[in-house]
Coordinates of C-alpha atoms in Angstrom, one line a residue:
M1 CA 6.5 -105.7 34.7
S2 CA 8.0 -106.4 31.3
A3 CA 11.3 -104.7 30.3
E4 CA 9.5 -102.5 27.8
L5 CA 7.4 -101.0 30.5
T6 CA 10.2 -100.2 32.9
A7 CA 12.1 -98.3 30.2
T8 CA 11.8 -94.5 29.9
S9 CA 9.6 -93.2 27.1
G10 CA 12.6 -91.4 25.6
A11 CA 11.5 -91.3 22.0
A12 CA 8.3 -89.4 22.7
V13 CA 7.6 -86.3 24.8
F14 CA 4.1 -85.9 26.1
G15 CA 2.3 -82.9 27.6
A16 CA -1.0 -81.3 28.6
T17 CA -2.8 -82.1 25.3
S18 CA -1.6 -85.7 25.0
T19 CA -4.3 -88.3 25.1
T20 CA -4.3 -91.9 26.4
D21 CA -4.0 -93.1 22.8
D22 CA -1.0 -90.8 22.2
V23 CA 0.7 -92.1 25.3
L24 CA 0.1 -95.8 24.7
D25 CA 0.6 -95.7 20.9
G26 CA 2.2 -98.8 19.7
M27 CA 2.3 -100.5 23.1
D28 CA 1.3 -104.1 23.6
L29 CA -0.1 -104.7 27.1
R30 CA -1.0 -108.4 26.5
G31 CA -0.4 -110.3 29.7
M32 CA -0.7 -107.3 31.9
R33 CA -3.3 -107.2 34.7
V34 CA -4.5 -103.8 36.0
L35 CA -6.9 -102.7 38.7
V36 CA -8.7 -99.3 38.3
T37 CA -11.1 -97.8 40.8
G38 CA -13.9 -95.6 39.8
V39 CA -14.9 -97.1 36.5
S40 CA -18.6 -96.0 36.4
A41 CA -17.8 -92.6 34.7
G42 CA -15.1 -90.2 33.4
L43 CA -11.4 -90.9 33.8
G44 CA -11.8 -94.4 35.2
V45 CA -13.8 -95.6 32.1
E46 CA -11.3 -94.0 29.7
T47 CA -8.3 -95.4 31.6
A48 CA -9.9 -98.9 31.4
R49 CA -10.7 -98.5 27.7
A50 CA -7.3 -97.4 26.7
L51 CA -5.7 -100.3 28.5
A52 CA -8.1 -103.0 27.4
A53 CA -7.7 -101.8 23.8
R54 CA -4.0 -102.7 24.0
G55 CA -4.6 -106.2 25.4
A56 CA -4.6 -105.6 29.2
Q57 CA -6.9 -107.4 31.5
V58 CA -8.6 -104.7 33.6
V59 CA -10.4 -105.3 36.9
G60 CA -12.6 -102.3 37.4
A61 CA -14.0 -101.4 40.8
A62 CA -17.1 -99.3 41.3
R63 CA -19.7 -98.7 44.0
D64 CA -22.7 -98.9 41.6
L65 CA -22.2 -102.0 39.5
A66 CA -25.3 -101.4 37.4
K67 CA -24.1 -98.0 36.4
A68 CA -20.6 -99.3 35.8
Q69 CA -21.9 -102.1 33.6
V70 CA -23.5 -99.5 31.3
A71 CA -20.7 -97.0 31.4
T72 CA -18.0 -99.6 30.5
E73 CA -19.7 -101.0 27.4
V74 CA -17.2 -98.8 25.5
V75 CA -14.4 -100.7 27.3
R76 CA -15.7 -104.1 26.2
D77 CA -16.2 -102.8 22.7
A78 CA -12.6 -101.5 22.5
A79 CA -11.0 -104.6 24.0
A80 CA -8.5 -106.3 21.7
N81 CA -5.6 -108.7 21.7
G82 CA -6.9 -110.6 24.7
G83 CA -7.8 -107.5 26.6
G84 CA -10.9 -107.4 28.7
L85 CA -12.8 -106.0 31.7
T86 CA -14.1 -107.6 34.9
L87 CA -16.1 -105.5 37.4
I88 CA -16.0 -105.8 41.2
E89 CA -18.2 -104.0 43.8
L90 CA -16.3 -101.5 45.9
D91 CA -17.8 -98.8 48.1
L92 CA -14.8 -96.7 49.3
A93 CA -17.1 -95.1 51.9
S94 CA -17.6 -98.4 53.7
L95 CA -14.8 -100.3 55.4
A96 CA -16.9 -103.5 55.3
S97 CA -17.3 -103.2 51.5
I98 CA -13.5 -102.6 51.1
R99 CA -12.7 -105.7 53.2
A100 CA -15.2 -107.8 51.3
A101 CA -13.7 -106.7 47.9
T102 CA -10.1 -107.3 49.0
D103 CA -10.9 -110.7 50.5
A104 CA -12.5 -111.7 47.1
L105 CA -9.4 -110.5 45.3
H106 CA -7.1 -112.5 47.6
A107 CA -9.3 -115.6 47.0
Q108 CA -8.6 -115.3 43.3
S109 CA -4.8 -114.8 44.1
D110 CA -4.1 -113.2 40.7
L111 CA -1.4 -110.6 40.7
F112 CA -1.6 -107.0 39.4
D113 CA 1.0 -105.2 37.4
V114 CA -0.5 -101.8 38.1
V115 CA -3.1 -100.4 40.5
I116 CA -4.6 -97.0 39.7
A117 CA -6.6 -95.4 42.5
N118 CA -8.9 -93.1 40.4
A119 CA -12.2 -92.9 42.2
G120 CA -13.2 -90.0 44.4
V121 CA -15.6 -87.2 45.3
M122 CA -15.1 -83.4 45.2
A123 CA -16.4 -80.6 47.3
S124 CA -19.4 -82.5 48.6
P125 CA -21.7 -81.2 51.3
F126 CA -20.7 -82.0 54.9
G127 CA -21.4 -85.6 55.7
H128 CA -19.9 -88.9 56.9
T129 CA -19.1 -92.3 55.5
R130 CA -20.7 -95.3 57.0
D131 CA -17.9 -95.6 59.5
G132 CA -18.1 -91.9 60.7
F133 CA -15.3 -90.4 58.7
E134 CA -15.7 -87.0 57.0
T135 CA -17.0 -87.9 53.5
Q136 CA -14.1 -86.6 51.4
F137 CA -11.2 -87.7 53.6
G138 CA -13.0 -91.0 54.3
T139 CA -13.7 -91.8 50.6
N140 CA -10.8 -90.3 48.8
H141 CA -8.1 -91.2 51.2
L142 CA -9.0 -93.7 53.9
G143 CA -11.0 -95.9 51.5
H144 CA -8.1 -96.1 49.1
F145 CA -5.6 -96.4 52.0
L146 CA -7.3 -99.5 53.3
F147 CA -8.1 -101.0 49.9
V148 CA -4.6 -100.6 48.4
N149 CA -2.8 -101.7 51.5
R150 CA -5.0 -104.8 51.8
I151 CA -4.0 -105.9 48.2
A152 CA -0.4 -104.6 48.3
S153 CA 0.9 -108.2 48.3
L154 CA -1.1 -108.8 45.1
I155 CA 1.0 -106.1 43.3
R156 CA 3.7 -107.9 41.4
N157 CA 7.3 -107.2 42.2
G158 CA 8.3 -104.4 39.9
G159 CA 4.7 -103.2 39.7
R160 CA 3.3 -99.7 40.3
F161 CA 0.6 -98.0 42.4
I162 CA -0.7 -94.7 40.9
S163 CA -2.8 -92.4 43.0
V164 CA -5.0 -89.9 41.2
A165 CA -4.7 -86.7 43.3
S166 CA -5.3 -83.1 42.2
S167 CA -3.9 -79.6 42.2
G168 CA -6.7 -79.1 44.7
H169 CA -4.2 -80.4 47.3
R170 CA -3.1 -76.7 47.4
Y171 CA -6.3 -75.8 49.3
A172 CA -5.1 -77.5 52.5
N173 CA -2.6 -79.7 54.2
V174 CA -3.9 -82.7 56.1
D175 CA -5.2 -82.0 59.7
L176 CA -4.4 -85.1 61.7
D177 CA -5.7 -83.5 64.9
D178 CA -9.2 -82.9 63.4
P179 CA -9.5 -85.0 60.3
H180 CA -13.3 -85.1 60.4
F181 CA -14.0 -81.4 61.0
E182 CA -15.3 -82.0 64.5
R183 CA -13.7 -78.7 65.8
T184 CA -13.1 -76.9 62.4
E185 CA -15.7 -75.1 60.4
Y186 CA -16.4 -77.3 57.3
E187 CA -15.5 -75.8 53.9
P188 CA -16.0 -78.2 51.0
F189 CA -12.8 -77.2 49.1
V190 CA -10.7 -77.3 52.2
A191 CA -11.9 -80.8 52.9
Y192 CA -11.2 -81.7 49.3
G193 CA -7.7 -80.2 49.6
R194 CA -7.0 -82.3 52.7
S195 CA -8.1 -85.5 51.0
K196 CA -6.0 -84.8 47.9
T197 CA -2.9 -83.9 49.9
A198 CA -3.5 -87.3 51.7
N199 CA -3.6 -89.0 48.3
I200 CA -0.2 -87.7 47.5
L201 CA 1.3 -88.4 50.9
F202 CA 0.0 -92.0 50.8
A203 CA 1.8 -92.5 47.5
V204 CA 5.0 -91.0 49.0
E205 CA 5.0 -93.4 52.0
F206 CA 3.8 -96.4 50.0
D207 CA 6.7 -95.9 47.6
R208 CA 9.2 -95.8 50.5
R209 CA 7.8 -99.0 52.0
H210 CA 7.6 -101.1 48.8
R211 CA 10.5 -99.9 46.6
A212 CA 12.8 -102.6 47.9
R213 CA 10.8 -105.1 45.9
G214 CA 10.6 -102.8 42.9
V215 CA 7.1 -101.6 43.5
R216 CA 7.0 -97.8 42.9
A217 CA 4.2 -95.3 43.7
A218 CA 3.4 -91.9 42.4
A219 CA 0.6 -89.3 42.6
L220 CA -0.7 -87.1 39.9
H221 CA -3.0 -84.2 38.9
P222 CA -5.0 -85.2 35.8
G223 CA -5.8 -81.6 34.9
G224 CA -9.1 -79.6 34.6
I225 CA -11.7 -81.8 33.1
K226 CA -15.5 -81.7 33.0
T227 CA -16.6 -84.9 34.6
E228 CA -19.2 -86.1 37.2
L229 CA -16.6 -85.2 39.9
G230 CA -17.7 -81.6 39.7
R231 CA -21.4 -82.2 40.4
H232 CA -21.3 -80.6 43.8
V233 CA -19.6 -77.4 42.5
G234 CA -22.3 -74.8 41.8
Q235 CA -22.3 -73.0 38.5
E236 CA -21.9 -69.6 40.1
R237 CA -18.7 -70.7 41.9
L238 CA -17.4 -72.4 38.8
D239 CA -18.1 -69.3 36.7
G240 CA -16.2 -67.2 39.3
I241 CA -13.2 -69.4 39.2
L242 CA -13.1 -69.4 35.4
T243 CA -13.5 -65.6 35.3
Q244 CA -10.5 -65.2 37.6
I245 CA -8.4 -67.6 35.6
N246 CA -9.2 -65.9 32.3
E247 CA -8.5 -62.5 33.6
E248 CA -5.1 -63.7 34.7
L249 CA -4.4 -65.3 31.3
A250 CA -5.5 -62.2 29.5
G251 CA -3.1 -60.1 31.6
Q252 CA -0.3 -62.4 30.4
G253 CA -1.4 -62.1 26.8
K254 CA -2.6 -65.8 26.7
P255 CA -5.8 -67.3 25.3
P256 CA -8.7 -68.3 27.5
F257 CA -8.7 -71.4 29.6
E258 CA -9.7 -74.7 27.9
W259 CA -10.9 -77.8 29.7
K260 CA -9.0 -81.0 29.0
T261 CA -10.9 -83.7 27.3
I262 CA -11.4 -87.0 29.2
P263 CA -8.7 -88.8 27.1
Q264 CA -6.3 -86.0 27.8
G265 CA -7.2 -86.1 31.5
A266 CA -6.5 -89.8 31.8
A267 CA -3.2 -89.6 29.9
T268 CA -1.0 -88.9 32.9
S269 CA -2.5 -92.0 34.7
V270 CA -1.5 -94.4 31.9
W271 CA 1.8 -92.6 31.3
A272 CA 2.7 -93.0 34.9
G273 CA 1.6 -96.7 35.0
F274 CA 3.1 -97.9 31.7
V275 CA 5.4 -95.5 30.1
A276 CA 7.4 -93.4 32.6
N277 CA 10.6 -94.6 34.1
A278 CA 9.7 -96.1 37.5
D279 CA 12.7 -94.6 39.3
E280 CA 12.0 -91.1 38.0
I281 CA 8.4 -91.1 39.2
G282 CA 8.7 -93.0 42.4
G283 CA 7.5 -90.9 45.4
R284 CA 6.9 -87.9 43.1
Y285 CA 4.0 -85.7 42.0
L286 CA 3.1 -85.7 38.3
E287 CA 1.3 -83.3 35.9
N288 CA 0.8 -83.3 32.2
C289 CA 2.7 -86.5 31.6
H290 CA 5.9 -85.5 33.4
V291 CA 7.3 -85.1 36.9
T292 CA 6.5 -81.8 38.5
T293 CA 9.6 -79.9 39.3
R294 CA 8.1 -76.8 40.9
I295 CA 7.8 -77.4 44.6
T296 CA 6.9 -74.1 46.3
D297 CA 5.0 -72.5 49.2
G298 CA 4.7 -69.4 47.0
Y299 CA 1.9 -68.3 44.6
I300 CA 0.7 -70.8 42.0
S301 CA -2.1 -69.8 39.7
A302 CA -5.1 -72.1 39.4
I303 CA -3.8 -73.5 36.1
S304 CA -0.1 -73.4 36.6
E305 CA 1.9 -76.5 37.5
G306 CA 3.3 -76.9 41.0
V307 CA 3.1 -78.9 44.2
R308 CA 3.1 -77.8 47.8
P309 CA 6.1 -79.0 49.9
Y310 CA 3.8 -80.4 52.6
A311 CA 2.3 -82.9 50.1
L312 CA 5.7 -84.5 49.5
D313 CA 7.1 -84.2 53.0
A314 CA 8.3 -87.6 54.2
D315 CA 7.6 -87.0 57.9
N316 CA 4.1 -85.8 57.0
A317 CA 3.6 -88.9 55.0
K318 CA 4.6 -91.2 57.9
A319 CA 2.4 -89.3 60.3
L320 CA -0.6 -89.6 58.0
W321 CA 0.1 -93.4 57.6
M322 CA 0.1 -93.9 61.3
K323 CA -3.1 -91.9 61.8
S324 CA -4.8 -93.7 58.9
E325 CA -3.9 -97.1 60.4
E326 CA -5.5 -95.9 63.7
L327 CA -8.6 -94.8 62.0
V328 CA -9.2 -97.9 59.8
G329 CA -8.2 -100.2 62.6
E330 CA -5.5 -102.1 60.7
S331 CA -1.7 -101.9 60.5
F332 CA 0.3 -102.5 57.4

């Protein structure tokens, strides 16, 4: 990465309401090559747009290329200073699709400065991927685990891997004895929590394994945003969650909860990838464009910052890595 991208932001302080354009204001990303998964909607599209608008060449991965082609018109319209977008097919719920996509990327042999694992599903009904993994763990974690590890050598020395996780990791630690709910009663948000904890742990161990060549990894919570990700969450449950949040806020004398906009939600991804100091974020969990300092087993409200210790535990991360290698049938 260029020197300007490894320096700390210093002059600017960003937060929960910062947008991608705020974070990248004045930056020139010409010559940078970035891979973003999940560019058929929401945060992935906005991330790609903000980067291409500043000259980055973006490779966008999506399961449904026809949908992605339409959704990313805004990216092509915004591209400037040599920036652009190329789409590749990637179904994270299929090991065969992942292997085909990574083989194609290796055939091109072009290096990436930043890889942003953005795609995912949330609170889906019980089901399995094509390879028999529980849908959320298989798609959100194992899919990205195999994909990113297979292209790890294509991440340029000094590059970064950014894993889009969630505060939803607080619902549950990973369960390496029963990852596919074969003996545990399935609960959609518990499964989501397991997969998001796995996203964080993956970044922790990836960072440890690659930091010697200057590649750093971090995981992040983008915030509460209305995107297609929430399509499986019923309105009744959502209303109940919002009522509880607003009652808590009212008790503290604070105004009601407000959703982040999509540009605000994608801001932490681009901040982590292109603005933040690499050594400060490596192996850490990020929220609202800064490193989360609250690591606690105690109470955390639904809208407060904080990360569970199990999500950053080095031994937990190593154990998940070994289990994940076993499940996907490849060692890295």
